[in-house]
C-alpha positions as a Markdown table, in Angstrom:
| # | Residue | x | y | z |
|---|---|---|---|---|
| 1 | Met | 24.2 | 3.5 | 25.4 |
| 2 | Ala | 22.3 | 0.2 | 25.8 |
| 3 | Thr | 22.5 | -2.3 | 22.9 |
| 4 | Val | 20.4 | -5.3 | 21.9 |
| 5 | Ser | 22.7 | -7.7 | 23.8 |
| 6 | Asp | 22.0 | -5.8 | 27.1 |
| 7 | Tyr | 18.3 | -6.8 | 27.2 |
| 8 | Glu | 16.9 | -10.2 | 28.1 |
| 9 | Ser | 13.8 | -11.4 | 26.2 |
| 10 | Ile | 11.5 | -14.2 | 27.0 |
| 11 | Leu | 11.2 | -16.9 | 24.4 |
| 12 | Cys | 9.0 | -19.5 | 26.0 |
| 13 | Val | 7.3 | -20.3 | 29.4 |
| 14 | Lys | 6.1 | -23.7 | 30.5 |
| 15 | Pro | 4.3 | -23.9 | 33.9 |
| 16 | Asp | 4.9 | -27.7 | 34.5 |
| 17 | Val | 8.1 | -29.5 | 34.0 |
| 18 | Asn | 9.6 | -32.5 | 35.9 |
| 19 | Val | 13.3 | -32.9 | 36.8 |
| 20 | Tyr | 15.1 | -36.3 | 37.3 |
| 21 | Arg | 18.4 | -37.4 | 38.5 |
| 22 | Ile | 19.9 | -39.5 | 35.8 |
| 23 | Pro | 22.6 | -42.2 | 36.1 |
| 24 | Pro | 25.9 | -41.5 | 34.4 |
| 25 | Arg | 26.1 | -42.8 | 30.8 |
| 26 | Ala | 28.2 | -45.9 | 30.7 |
| 27 | Thr | 28.4 | -46.3 | 26.9 |
| 28 | Asn | 28.3 | -44.1 | 23.9 |
| 29 | Arg | 24.7 | -44.9 | 23.2 |
| 30 | Gly | 22.1 | -42.2 | 23.8 |
| 31 | Tyr | 20.1 | -41.6 | 26.9 |
| 32 | Arg | 16.9 | -43.5 | 27.6 |
| 33 | Ala | 14.0 | -42.1 | 29.6 |
| 34 | Ser | 13.0 | -45.6 | 30.6 |
| 35 | Asp | 16.1 | -45.8 | 32.8 |
| 36 | Trp | 14.8 | -42.9 | 35.0 |
| 37 | Lys | 12.3 | -43.1 | 37.7 |
| 38 | Leu | 9.5 | -41.3 | 35.7 |
| 39 | Asp | 6.8 | -41.9 | 38.3 |
| 40 | Ala | 8.9 | -40.2 | 41.1 |
| 41 | Pro | 10.4 | -36.9 | 39.8 |
| 42 | Asp | 13.1 | -35.3 | 42.0 |
| 43 | Trp | 11.7 | -31.8 | 41.5 |
| 44 | Thr | 8.7 | -30.1 | 39.8 |
| 45 | Gly | 8.4 | -26.5 | 38.8 |
| 46 | Arg | 8.2 | -24.2 | 35.7 |
| 47 | Met | 10.6 | -23.7 | 32.8 |
| 48 | Arg | 11.3 | -20.2 | 31.4 |
| 49 | Ile | 13.5 | -19.8 | 28.3 |
| 50 | Thr | 15.1 | -16.4 | 27.9 |
| 51 | Ala | 17.7 | -14.9 | 25.4 |
| 52 | Lys | 20.3 | -12.3 | 26.0 |
| 53 | Gly | 22.3 | -11.5 | 22.9 |
| 54 | Lys | 23.1 | -14.7 | 21.1 |
| 55 | Val | 22.9 | -17.0 | 24.2 |
| 56 | Ala | 19.7 | -18.6 | 25.3 |
| 57 | Tyr | 19.1 | -19.6 | 29.0 |
| 58 | Ile | 16.9 | -22.5 | 30.1 |
| 59 | Lys | 15.8 | -21.6 | 33.7 |
| 60 | Leu | 14.1 | -23.9 | 36.1 |
| 61 | Glu | 12.2 | -21.8 | 38.7 |
| 62 | Asp | 9.8 | -22.4 | 41.6 |
| 63 | Lys | 6.1 | -22.1 | 40.5 |
| 64 | Ile | 5.1 | -19.8 | 43.4 |
| 65 | Ser | 8.1 | -17.8 | 44.5 |
| 66 | Gly | 10.0 | -17.8 | 41.2 |
| 67 | Glu | 13.2 | -18.8 | 42.9 |
| 68 | Leu | 15.9 | -20.1 | 40.5 |
| 69 | Phe | 16.5 | -23.8 | 40.9 |
| 70 | Ala | 19.0 | -24.4 | 38.1 |
| 71 | Gln | 19.8 | -22.9 | 34.7 |
| 72 | Ala | 21.5 | -24.1 | 31.5 |
| 73 | Pro | 23.1 | -21.5 | 29.2 |
| 74 | Val | 22.7 | -22.7 | 25.5 |
| 75 | Glu | 25.2 | -21.3 | 23.0 |
| 76 | Glu | 24.2 | -23.6 | 20.1 |
| 77 | Tyr | 21.3 | -25.9 | 19.3 |
| 78 | Pro | 21.4 | -28.8 | 18.8 |
| 79 | Gly | 24.4 | -29.2 | 21.0 |
| 80 | Ile | 25.8 | -30.8 | 24.1 |
| 81 | Thr | 23.7 | -28.5 | 26.4 |
| 82 | Val | 20.4 | -29.9 | 25.2 |
| 83 | Glu | 20.1 | -33.6 | 24.1 |
| 84 | Thr | 17.1 | -35.7 | 23.2 |
| 85 | Val | 16.5 | -39.2 | 24.5 |
| 86 | Ser | 16.3 | -42.2 | 22.2 |
| 87 | Asp | 12.9 | -43.6 | 23.4 |
| 88 | Ser | 10.7 | -40.5 | 23.8 |
| 89 | Ser | 10.1 | -37.0 | 22.4 |
| 90 | Arg | 8.9 | -35.6 | 25.8 |
| 91 | Tyr | 12.2 | -35.9 | 27.7 |
| 92 | Phe | 15.5 | -34.2 | 27.3 |
| 93 | Val | 18.9 | -34.1 | 29.0 |
| 94 | Leu | 20.2 | -30.6 | 30.1 |
| 95 | Arg | 23.7 | -29.6 | 31.2 |
| 96 | Ile | 23.1 | -27.1 | 34.0 |
| 97 | Gln | 25.8 | -24.8 | 35.4 |
| 98 | Asp | 26.2 | -22.8 | 38.6 |
| 99 | Asp | 27.8 | -19.4 | 39.1 |
| 100 | Asn | 31.2 | -21.1 | 39.8 |
| 101 | Gly | 31.2 | -22.8 | 36.5 |
| 102 | Arg | 30.5 | -26.3 | 37.8 |
| 103 | Ser | 28.1 | -28.4 | 35.5 |
| 104 | Ala | 25.9 | -31.4 | 35.9 |
| 105 | Phe | 23.5 | -33.4 | 33.7 |
| 106 | Ile | 19.8 | -33.7 | 34.7 |
| 107 | Gly | 16.8 | -35.1 | 32.9 |
| 108 | Val | 13.7 | -33.0 | 32.3 |
| 109 | Gly | 10.3 | -34.1 | 31.0 |
| 110 | Phe | 6.9 | -32.6 | 30.0 |
| 111 | Gly | 3.5 | -34.2 | 30.6 |
| 112 | Asp | 2.1 | -32.9 | 27.3 |
| 113 | Arg | 3.7 | -33.5 | 23.9 |
| 114 | Gly | 2.8 | -30.0 | 22.8 |
| 115 | Asp | 4.9 | -28.5 | 25.5 |
| 116 | Ser | 8.0 | -30.4 | 24.3 |
| 117 | Phe | 7.2 | -29.2 | 20.7 |
| 118 | Asp | 7.1 | -25.6 | 21.9 |
| 119 | Phe | 10.4 | -26.1 | 23.8 |
| 120 | Asn | 12.1 | -27.3 | 20.6 |
| 121 | Val | 10.6 | -24.5 | 18.4 |
| 122 | Ala | 11.7 | -21.7 | 20.8 |
| 123 | Leu | 15.3 | -22.8 | 20.7 |
| 124 | Gln | 15.3 | -23.4 | 16.9 |
| 125 | Asp | 13.9 | -19.9 | 16.1 |
| 126 | His | 16.4 | -18.2 | 18.4 |
| 127 | Phe | 19.4 | -19.8 | 16.8 |
| 128 | Lys | 18.0 | -19.3 | 13.3 |
| 129 | Trp | 18.0 | -15.6 | 14.1 |
| 130 | Val | 21.6 | -15.8 | 15.5 |
| 131 | Lys | 22.7 | -17.4 | 12.2 |
| 132 | Gln | 21.1 | -14.7 | 10.1 |
| 133 | Glu | 22.8 | -12.0 | 12.3 |
| 134 | Ile | 26.1 | -13.6 | 11.7 |
| 135 | Glu | 25.6 | -13.7 | 7.9 |
| 136 | Ile | 24.6 | -10.0 | 7.9 |
| 137 | Ser | 27.6 | -9.0 | 9.9 |
| 138 | Lys | 29.9 | -10.9 | 7.5 |
| 139 | Gln | 28.4 | -9.2 | 4.4 |
| 140 | Ser | 28.7 | -5.8 | 5.9 |
| 141 | Gln | 32.5 | -6.3 | 6.5 |
| 142 | Leu | 33.2 | -7.4 | 2.9 |
| 143 | Pro | 34.6 | -4.6 | 0.7 |
| 144 | Asp | 32.4 | -3.4 | -2.0 |
| 145 | Thr | 34.1 | -4.5 | -5.3 |
| 146 | Gly | 31.2 | -3.6 | -7.6 |
| 147 | Pro | 31.4 | -0.6 | -10.0 |
| 148 | Lys | 30.4 | 2.7 | -8.5 |
| 149 | Leu | 28.0 | 5.0 | -10.4 |
| 150 | Asp | 29.4 | 8.6 | -10.7 |
| 151 | Leu | 26.5 | 11.0 | -10.4 |
| 152 | Gly | 28.6 | 14.1 | -10.0 |
| 153 | Phe | 28.7 | 17.0 | -12.5 |
| 154 | Lys | 31.6 | 17.3 | -14.9 |
| 155 | Glu | 33.5 | 20.5 | -15.2 |
| 156 | Gly | 31.4 | 23.0 | -17.2 |
| 157 | Gln | 28.3 | 20.7 | -17.2 |
| 158 | Thr | 25.0 | 22.4 | -16.4 |
| 159 | Ile | 21.4 | 21.3 | -16.1 |
| 160 | Thr | 18.2 | 23.1 | -17.0 |
| 161 | Leu | 15.0 | 22.7 | -15.1 |
| 162 | Asn | 11.6 | 23.8 | -16.6 |
| 163 | Ile | 9.4 | 24.6 | -13.5 |
| 164 | Gly | 5.9 | 25.9 | -14.0 |
| 165 | Gln | 6.0 | 26.0 | -17.8 |
| 166 | Ser | 3.3 | 24.4 | -19.9 |
| 167 | Arg | 4.3 | 21.5 | -22.0 |
| 168 | Lys | 1.9 | 22.3 | -24.8 |
| 169 | Arg | 2.0 | 25.7 | -26.4 |
| 170 | Asp | -1.2 | 27.4 | -27.6 |
| 171 | Lys | -1.8 | 26.9 | -31.3 |
| 172 | Pro | -2.7 | 30.0 | -33.4 |
| 173 | Arg | -6.4 | 30.1 | -34.1 |
| 174 | Gln | -7.4 | 29.7 | -37.8 |
| 175 | Thr | -9.5 | 32.3 | -39.4 |
| 176 | Gly | -11.3 | 32.4 | -42.7 |
| 177 | Ser | -13.9 | 30.1 | -44.1 |
| 178 | Gly | -12.3 | 26.9 | -42.8 |
| 179 | Gly | -11.5 | 28.1 | -39.3 |
| 180 | Leu | -13.5 | 28.4 | -36.1 |
| 181 | Gly | -12.0 | 31.7 | -35.0 |
| 182 | Leu | -13.7 | 35.1 | -35.2 |
| 183 | Leu | -13.2 | 37.5 | -38.1 |
| 184 | Pro | -10.9 | 40.4 | -37.5 |
| 185 | Pro | -12.5 | 43.8 | -36.9 |
| 186 | Pro | -12.7 | 46.3 | -39.8 |
| 187 | Pro | -9.9 | 48.9 | -40.3 |
| 188 | Gly | -10.2 | 51.8 | -37.9 |
| 189 | Gly | -11.3 | 49.6 | -35.0 |
| 190 | Lys | -15.0 | 50.6 | -35.3 |
| 191 | Ile | -18.0 | 48.6 | -36.6 |
| 192 | Ala | -20.1 | 50.3 | -39.3 |
| 193 | Pro | -23.7 | 51.2 | -38.2 |
| 194 | Pro | -26.5 | 49.4 | -40.0 |
| 195 | Pro | -28.3 | 51.2 | -42.9 |
| 196 | Pro | -31.4 | 53.2 | -42.0 |
| 197 | Ser | -34.8 | 51.5 | -42.4 |
| 198 | Gly | -35.9 | 53.9 | -45.1 |
| 199 | Ser | -33.0 | 53.3 | -47.4 |
| 200 | Ser | -33.7 | 53.1 | -51.1 |
| 201 | Asn | -31.4 | 50.2 | -51.6 |
| 202 | His | -33.3 | 47.6 | -53.6 |
| 203 | Asn | -30.7 | 44.9 | -53.4 |
| 204 | Thr | -31.4 | 43.9 | -49.8 |
| 205 | Glu | -33.7 | 41.2 | -48.5 |
| 206 | Pro | -35.3 | 41.4 | -45.1 |
| 207 | Leu | -34.8 | 38.4 | -42.7 |
| 208 | Thr | -38.0 | 36.6 | -41.9 |
| 209 | Gly | -38.9 | 37.1 | -38.3 |
| 210 | Gly | -36.5 | 40.0 | -37.8 |
| 211 | Gly | -37.7 | 43.2 | -36.2 |
| 212 | Asp | -34.5 | 45.2 | -36.5 |
| 213 | Thr | -33.1 | 46.5 | -39.8 |
| 214 | Gly | -29.5 | 45.9 | -38.5 |
| 215 | Cys | -30.0 | 42.2 | -39.1 |
| 216 | Leu | -30.3 | 42.6 | -42.9 |
| 217 | Leu | -27.8 | 40.7 | -44.9 |
| 218 | Asp | -26.0 | 42.5 | -47.8 |
| 219 | Leu | -26.6 | 40.5 | -51.0 |
| 220 | Asp | -24.5 | 40.9 | -54.2 |
| 221 | Ser | -25.0 | 44.4 | -55.6 |
| 222 | Ser | -24.7 | 43.1 | -59.1 |
| 223 | Asn | -27.7 | 40.7 | -58.8 |
| 224 | Ser | -30.6 | 42.6 | -60.1 |
| 225 | Asn | -33.0 | 39.7 | -59.5 |
| 226 | Ser | -33.7 | 40.3 | -55.8 |
| 227 | Val | -36.3 | 38.1 | -54.3 |
| 228 | Val | -38.3 | 40.6 | -52.2 |
| 229 | Gln | -37.9 | 44.3 | -52.1 |
| 230 | Ser | -38.1 | 45.9 | -48.7 |
| 231 | Asn | -41.0 | 48.2 | -47.9 |
| 232 | His | -40.2 | 51.8 | -47.5 |
| 233 | Ser | -42.6 | 51.9 | -44.5 |
| 234 | Ser | -41.0 | 52.0 | -41.1 |
| 235 | Asp | -43.3 | 49.1 | -40.1 |
| 236 | Leu | -41.7 | 45.9 | -41.2 |
| 237 | Trp | -44.7 | 43.9 | -40.3 |
| 238 | Gly | -47.0 | 45.8 | -42.8 |
| 239 | Asp | -46.3 | 43.5 | -45.7 |
| 240 | Phe | -47.0 | 40.5 | -43.6 |
| 241 | Ser | -50.3 | 41.8 | -42.4 |
| 242 | Thr | -51.4 | 42.8 | -45.9 |
| 243 | Ser | -50.5 | 39.5 | -47.4 |
| 244 | Ala | -52.2 | 37.7 | -44.6 |
| 245 | Ser | -55.4 | 39.6 | -45.2 |
| 246 | Ser | -55.4 | 38.8 | -48.9 |
| 247 | Leu | -55.3 | 35.1 | -48.4 |
| 248 | Pro | -58.6 | 33.2 | -48.8 |
| 249 | Gln | -60.3 | 32.5 | -45.5 |
| 250 | Pro | -61.3 | 28.9 | -44.8 |
| 251 | Ala | -65.0 | 28.1 | -44.7 |
| 252 | Gln | -66.5 | 28.9 | -41.3 |
| 253 | Gln | -68.0 | 26.0 | -39.5 |
| 254 | Asp | -71.0 | 26.1 | -37.4 |
| 255 | Ser | -70.1 | 26.8 | -33.8 |
| 256 | Ser | -72.9 | 24.6 | -32.7 |
| 257 | Ser | -71.6 | 21.5 | -34.6 |
| 258 | Thr | -68.0 | 21.6 | -33.4 |
| 259 | Ser | -66.1 | 22.2 | -30.2 |
| 260 | Trp | -63.2 | 23.9 | -31.8 |
| 261 | Val | -62.5 | 27.5 | -30.7 |
| 262 | Lys | -61.8 | 30.0 | -33.4 |
| 263 | Phe | -58.7 | 32.1 | -33.0 |
């Protein structure tokens, strides 16, 4: 099964880079780009930076064919493989290696300062990731010395789950004068029929506007001072019509002097 270290990823590509042969360093002081022949580079091509696992590879290739001219494997940055010069930020010294393990030092330079900045950032980001991977692997190998939480059931311990049950139980409805519930039915389970219209009970008062004797309210039987006694006639509207006819009629107005319509 393939792992992350088996794949090669591209970190940066720069289409124009110059390569210079540099003289050997005679003293311990740093390299200086002014000692090179900057106006006559020994080779010109493109630079491609790739990564395979934790190692980055700086590859110098031909612009057209892509043929490899030289490469420098970088295992740490900053390090001996990539060094900066003391008099410019656009030039670097690379230690290249061939397949037989032989190495040599060459100078590389960019025409634009932004290209040299991208070259630096690509290497820094890669080795920052390598450092994080090393820290994570170290932490995973450390034994866990913290207290462990025991979530297992003890012997004889049970758990109860209430699924689908209502949290609030229905409260009993209140009845009587202070409640909003309905009155219970009378004994026997049947409702008594209303008294007939021709009843001789003088302790009842007809409801105004009612056309059915079943809507009469039963007043106190001990109260002899009833307000209005019901008519024995089957027509409940007889008293109203009689009373209305006995009322004094308003004075009639001349129809010619008003526009009101008489009803």
